Coordinates of C-alpha atoms and ligand atoms in Angstrom, one line a residue:
X104 CA 111.4 182.8 80.2
X105 CA 109.7 182.7 76.8
X106 CA 105.9 182.2 77.0
X107 CA 105.9 180.7 73.5
X108 CA 105.4 177.0 73.5
X109 CA 104.7 174.3 71.0
X110 CA 101.7 172.1 72.1
X111 CA 100.1 168.9 70.8
X112 CA 96.6 170.0 70.0
X113 CA 95.2 166.9 68.3
X114 CA 96.0 163.4 67.2
X115 CA 94.8 160.7 64.8
X116 CA 95.8 157.2 63.9
X117 CA 95.2 154.5 61.3
X118 CA 95.7 150.7 61.5
X119 CA 95.2 148.4 58.5
X120 CA 92.2 146.2 58.5
X121 CA 94.1 142.9 58.4
X122 CA 95.0 141.5 61.9
X123 CA 97.6 138.8 62.2
X124 CA 97.6 137.0 65.5
X125 CA 100.4 134.9 67.0
X126 CA 98.3 131.8 66.3
X127 CA 98.2 132.9 62.6
X128 CA 102.0 133.2 62.6
X129 CA 102.4 129.8 64.2
X130 CA 100.8 128.4 60.9
X131 CA 103.6 129.9 58.8
X132 CA 106.8 129.8 60.9
X133 CA 108.1 127.5 63.6
X134 CA 106.8 129.6 66.6
X135 CA 104.0 129.7 69.1
X136 CA 101.7 132.2 70.7
X137 CA 103.2 131.4 74.1
X138 CA 106.8 132.1 72.9
X139 CA 105.9 135.4 71.2
X140 CA 103.7 136.6 74.1
X141 CA 106.2 135.6 76.9
X142 CA 109.2 137.1 75.1
X143 CA 107.6 140.3 73.7
X144 CA 104.1 140.8 75.1
X145 CA 102.7 140.9 71.5
X146 CA 99.4 139.2 70.9
X147 CA 98.6 140.5 67.4
X148 CA 99.7 143.1 64.8
X149 CA 98.0 144.8 61.8
X150 CA 99.3 144.2 58.3
X151 CA 98.8 146.6 55.4
X152 CA 97.2 145.4 52.2
X153 CA 99.6 144.9 49.3
X154 CA 98.5 148.1 47.6
X155 CA 98.4 150.1 50.8
X156 CA 101.5 152.2 51.3
X157 CA 103.0 154.2 54.2
X158 CA 101.6 157.3 52.5
X159 CA 98.1 155.9 52.4
X160 CA 98.3 155.1 56.1
X161 CA 99.7 158.5 56.9
X162 CA 96.9 160.1 54.9
X163 CA 94.2 158.4 57.0
X164 CA 95.8 159.3 60.3
X165 CA 96.5 162.9 59.2
X166 CA 92.8 163.5 58.2
X167 CA 91.7 162.4 61.6
X168 CA 94.2 164.7 63.4
X169 CA 93.3 167.7 61.2
X170 CA 89.6 167.1 61.7
X171 CA 90.0 166.9 65.5
X172 CA 92.0 170.1 65.5
X173 CA 89.4 171.7 63.1
X174 CA 92.2 172.7 60.8
X175 CA 91.9 173.1 57.0
X176 CA 94.8 172.2 54.6
X177 CA 95.7 175.9 54.3
X178 CA 96.3 176.1 58.1
X179 CA 99.2 173.6 58.0
X180 CA 102.5 175.3 57.3
X181 CA 105.0 172.3 57.7
X182 CA 104.8 168.5 57.4
X183 CA 107.4 166.1 58.9
X184 CA 107.0 162.4 58.3
X185 CA 109.0 159.9 60.3
X186 CA 109.4 156.7 58.4
X187 CA 111.9 154.0 57.4
X188 CA 109.5 152.5 54.9
X189 CA 108.9 155.2 52.3
X190 CA 106.6 154.5 49.3
X191 CA 109.4 155.8 47.0
X192 CA 113.1 156.5 47.3
X193 CA 112.1 160.0 46.3
X194 CA 110.1 162.2 46.5
X195 CA 109.8 162.0 50.2
X196 CA 106.8 160.4 51.9
X197 CA 106.0 163.9 53.4
X198 CA 105.8 165.4 49.9
X199 CA 103.5 162.6 48.7
X200 CA 101.4 163.1 51.8
X201 CA 101.2 166.8 51.2
X202 CA 99.9 166.1 47.7
X203 CA 97.2 163.6 49.0
X204 CA 96.1 166.1 51.6
X205 CA 96.0 169.0 49.1
X206 CA 98.1 171.1 51.4
X207 CA 99.6 173.8 49.2
X208 CA 101.5 176.3 51.3
X209 CA 103.5 173.9 53.6
X210 CA 107.0 172.6 53.1
X211 CA 107.5 168.9 53.8
X212 CA 110.3 166.5 54.5
X213 CA 111.0 163.1 56.0
X214 CA 113.2 162.1 58.9
X215 CA 114.6 158.6 59.2
X216 CA 115.8 157.7 62.6
X217 CA 114.2 154.2 62.5
X218 CA 112.1 153.6 65.6
X219 CA 113.1 157.0 67.1
X220 CA 111.9 158.9 64.1
X221 CA 108.8 160.4 65.7
X222 CA 110.7 161.8 68.6
X223 CA 113.3 163.2 66.2
X224 CA 110.5 164.8 64.2
X225 CA 109.0 166.3 67.4
X226 CA 112.4 167.7 68.4
X227 CA 112.8 169.4 65.0
X228 CA 109.2 170.7 64.9
X229 CA 109.4 172.2 68.3
X230 CA 112.4 174.3 67.1
X231 CA 110.5 175.6 64.1
X232 CA 107.7 176.8 66.3
X233 CA 110.1 178.3 68.9
X234 CA 111.8 180.3 66.1
X235 CA 108.3 181.3 64.7
X236 CA 108.9 179.8 61.3
X237 CA 105.8 177.6 61.6
X238 CA 102.6 177.8 63.5
X239 CA 100.8 174.4 62.8
X240 CA 103.0 171.4 62.0
X241 CA 101.6 168.0 61.0
X242 CA 103.9 165.3 62.3
X243 CA 103.3 161.7 61.2
X244 CA 105.0 158.4 62.0
X245 CA 104.0 155.8 59.4
X246 CA 105.4 152.4 58.7
X247 CA 104.8 149.4 56.5
X248 CA 107.2 147.2 58.4
X249 CA 105.7 144.1 56.8
X250 CA 107.4 145.2 53.5
X251 CA 110.8 144.5 55.2
X252 CA 110.0 141.2 56.7
X253 CA 111.2 137.8 55.7
X254 CA 108.2 135.6 56.6
X255 CA 110.5 132.6 56.9
X256 CA 112.6 134.3 59.6
X257 CA 110.9 133.7 63.0
X258 CA 113.5 135.9 64.7
X259 CA 112.1 139.0 63.1
X260 CA 108.7 138.4 61.4
X261 CA 106.8 137.9 64.7
X262 CA 107.9 141.3 66.1
X263 CA 106.7 144.0 63.7
X264 CA 103.4 145.5 62.5
X265 CA 102.1 148.3 60.2
X266 CA 100.2 151.5 61.0
X267 CA 100.4 155.3 61.2
X268 CA 99.9 158.0 63.9
X269 CA 99.7 161.7 63.4
X270 CA 99.7 164.8 65.7
X271 CA 99.3 168.5 65.1
X272 CA 101.9 170.6 67.0
X273 CA 100.9 174.2 67.2
X274 CA 102.1 177.5 68.6
X275 CA 100.6 178.1 72.1
X276 CA 101.0 180.4 75.1
X277 CA 100.2 177.5 77.3
X278 CA 102.9 175.0 78.4
X279 CA 103.3 172.1 75.9
X280 CA 106.7 170.6 74.9
X281 CA 108.9 171.3 77.9
X282 CA 112.0 169.6 76.6
X283 CA 113.3 167.2 73.9
X284 CA 116.5 165.3 73.8
X285 CA 117.9 163.2 70.9
X286 CA 121.1 161.2 70.4
X287 CA 122.7 158.6 68.2
X288 CA 125.7 156.3 67.9
X289 CA 126.5 154.8 64.4
X290 CA 129.0 152.4 65.9
X291 CA 126.0 150.0 66.4
X292 CA 124.9 150.2 62.7
X293 CA 125.1 146.4 62.2
X294 CA 123.0 145.3 65.2
X295 CA 119.7 146.3 63.6
X296 CA 119.7 147.0 59.9
X297 CA 118.3 146.7 56.4
X298 CA 121.2 146.7 54.1
X299 CA 120.8 148.5 50.7
X300 CA 121.4 145.2 48.9
X301 CA 119.0 143.2 51.1
X302 CA 115.2 143.3 51.3
X303 CA 114.9 142.3 55.0
X304 CA 115.5 143.3 58.5
X305 CA 118.5 141.8 60.2
X306 CA 118.7 142.0 64.0
X307 CA 120.9 140.8 66.9
X308 CA 117.9 140.8 69.2
X309 CA 119.7 140.1 72.4
X310 CA 122.2 142.9 72.0
X311 CA 119.5 145.4 71.0
X312 CA 117.5 144.4 74.0
X313 CA 120.3 145.0 76.5
X314 CA 121.4 148.3 75.0
X315 CA 117.8 149.5 74.6
X316 CA 117.1 149.0 78.3
X317 CA 120.3 150.6 79.5
X318 CA 120.0 153.6 77.1
X319 CA 116.4 154.3 77.7
X320 CA 116.7 154.0 81.5
X321 CA 119.6 156.5 81.5
X322 CA 117.7 158.8 79.1
X323 CA 114.6 158.9 81.3
X324 CA 116.6 159.8 84.4
X325 CA 118.5 162.6 82.6
X326 CA 115.2 163.9 81.2
X327 CA 113.8 164.1 84.7
X328 CA 117.0 165.8 86.0
X329 CA 117.2 168.3 83.2
X330 CA 113.6 169.4 84.0
X331 CA 114.2 169.3 87.7
X332 CA 111.2 167.0 88.3
X333 CA 110.6 163.9 90.3
X334 CA 109.4 160.6 88.8
X335 CA 106.2 160.9 90.9
X336 CA 105.2 163.9 89.0
X337 CA 105.0 162.0 85.7
X338 CA 101.4 161.0 84.8
X339 CA 102.2 158.9 81.7
X340 CA 105.2 157.3 80.0
X341 CA 104.5 156.7 76.4
X342 CA 107.5 154.6 75.2
X343 CA 108.4 153.1 71.9
X344 CA 106.5 149.9 71.7
X345 CA 109.0 147.2 70.8
X346 CA 108.7 144.7 73.6
X347 CA 106.8 144.8 76.9
X348 CA 109.8 143.3 78.7
X349 CA 112.0 146.2 77.6
X350 CA 109.3 148.6 78.7
X351 CA 108.9 146.9 82.1
X352 CA 112.6 146.8 82.7
X353 CA 112.9 150.6 82.1
X354 CA 109.9 151.2 84.4
X355 CA 111.6 149.2 87.1
X356 CA 114.9 151.1 86.6
X357 CA 113.2 154.5 87.0
X358 CA 110.7 153.3 89.7
X359 CA 107.6 154.2 87.6
X360 CA 104.4 152.2 88.4
X361 CA 103.2 150.1 85.5
X362 CA 99.8 151.8 85.6
X363 CA 101.4 154.9 84.4
X364 CA 102.7 153.3 81.2
X365 CA 100.8 153.4 77.9
X366 CA 101.1 150.0 76.4
X367 CA 99.9 149.0 72.9
X368 CA 102.6 146.6 71.9
X369 CA 100.1 143.7 72.6
X370 CA 97.8 144.9 69.9
X371 CA 100.1 146.7 67.5
X372 CA 103.5 144.9 67.6
X373 CA 106.5 147.1 66.9
X374 CA 105.4 149.7 64.4
X375 CA 108.8 151.5 64.5
X376 CA 108.3 155.3 64.0
X377 CA 104.5 155.0 64.2
X378 CA 104.5 153.3 67.6
X379 CA 104.5 156.4 69.8
X380 CA 101.9 158.5 67.9
X381 CA 99.7 155.3 67.7
X382 CA 100.0 154.8 71.4
X383 CA 99.4 158.5 72.1
X384 CA 96.2 158.4 70.0
X385 CA 95.1 155.2 71.7
X386 CA 95.6 156.7 75.2
X387 CA 93.8 159.9 74.1
X388 CA 90.8 158.1 72.7
X389 CA 90.4 155.8 75.7
X390 CA 90.3 158.8 78.0
X391 CA 93.6 158.1 79.7
X392 CA 95.2 161.4 78.8
X393 CA 93.8 164.5 80.6
X394 CA 94.5 168.2 80.1
X395 CA 97.5 169.2 82.1
X396 CA 99.0 165.7 82.4
X397 CA 102.8 165.5 82.4
X398 CA 103.9 163.0 79.8
X399 CA 107.3 161.5 78.9
X400 CA 107.9 160.0 75.4
X401 CA 110.9 157.8 74.9
X402 CA 112.2 155.9 71.9
X403 CA 115.2 153.8 70.9
X404 CA 115.9 152.4 67.4
X405 CA 118.4 151.3 64.7
X406 CA 121.6 153.4 64.5
X407 CA 121.4 153.3 67.4
X408 CA 119.2 156.4 67.8
X409 CA 117.3 157.5 70.9
X410 CA 115.2 160.3 72.1
X411 CA 112.9 161.6 74.7
X412 CA 110.4 164.4 75.1
X413 CA 108.7 165.8 78.2
X414 CA 105.4 167.6 77.6
X415 CA 102.2 169.0 79.2
X416 CA 99.1 167.7 77.5
Ligands
UT7_756 O1 112.5 148.7 68.0 C1 113.7 148.6 68.5 C2 114.3 147.4 68.0 N1 114.0 146.1 68.4 C3 113.9 145.6 69.6 O2 113.9 146.4 70.6 C4 113.9 144.2 69.9 C5 114.9 143.8 70.9 N2 115.0 142.4 71.2 C6 114.0 141.6 71.6 O3 112.9 142.1 71.8 C7 114.3 140.2 72.0 O4 115.7 140.0 71.9 C8 113.6 139.1 71.1 C9 112.1 139.1 71.4 C10 113.9 139.5 69.6 C11 114.2 137.7 71.4 O5 114.0 137.4 72.7 P1 115.3 136.8 73.5 O6 114.8 136.5 74.8 O7 116.4 137.7 73.4 O8 115.5 135.4 72.7 P2 116.8 134.9 72.0 O9 117.1 135.8 70.8 O10 117.9 134.7 73.0 O11 116.3 133.5 71.4 C12 116.1 132.5 72.3 C13 115.7 131.2 71.5 C14 116.6 130.9 70.3 O12 116.7 129.5 70.3 P3 118.0 128.7 70.9 O13 119.2 129.3 70.0 O14 118.1 129.1 72.3 O15 117.7 127.3 70.6 C15 115.8 131.3 69.1 O16 116.2 130.6 68.0 O17 114.4 131.4 70.9 C16 114.4 131.1 69.5 N3 113.5 131.9 68.8 C17 112.2 131.6 68.6 N4 111.5 130.5 69.1 C18 110.1 130.5 68.8 C19 113.7 133.1 68.2 N5 112.5 133.5 67.6 C20 111.6 132.6 67.9 C21 110.2 132.5 67.6 N6 109.5 131.5 68.1 N7 109.6 133.5 66.9

């Protein structure tokens, strides 16, 4: 077996200053804190300033991850940004980030797999390390979901938030990423979408909910089987943070105690591709993640797309 691994060596995150609570939302649409909290587990979300873009948020998160890893711009040889809310149609958010960070020798590109984007990016990055094309990869999930929200539509505007999370994935001879798995099915394209001629998110929430629970439950089981490990061996599940009811239903399906789940949806809302790296950074900085911990990441999003990763911290 190869002793070359890719390993997460650092993380960083950024949340915009403005906090919008459920009570604040109840002032602008026909909703209530109780409805939002009971249906989603969300209490508040951060909202970017008008002149603050997904690139700006990615920049702030990336600086922190690079500083924690003690890496200089020249040490980064590849940048992948997962986003569905780019600052421009082109160039990519990754290229704009490269410029802000003054990283000269890297190549940079975006992936768009909606809420699964970060796991897709991790899957790709791992392969670039395994094939020795890159040694230090900056991976960022960044989203300005507020730019896609109709503040008159209570079905969607209460669910999402803005922010960015970054990690550095580096070549290592210690175990890191053990496996990744990604999938998609475009037959569900209309259940969660922003059409090209529309400004706003449209979602059939109920259908998304049911398919998300079913797909992520199955995916978690197949990830365990593929790696020949038992659920008891998992130290942490860091799932995409869309709805605490979805997360709890998955935990129940796979018999994982709730204490082993990293949960940030209460404070961040659904930040799409940023949600997993934001949750990862939160858990790292509050001391939950320890060296050697076995961690499962899991995401589900528009497409539908889905993905999981199993890793040693
Ligand atoms: O990131 C991955 C993508 N997104 C998701 O994973 C989201 C998946 N879906 C969900 O999280 C849930 O479906 C929601 C939280 C969006 C909705 O919860 P639900 O239990 O599925 O509610 P519902 O759509 O069945 O709506 C129930 C009622 C409706 O009223 P009627 O028709 O029963 O009279 C809605 O109009 O709740 C109403 N409603 C609201 N009421 C107060 C919808 N939004 C709101 C609101 N406040 N914000």
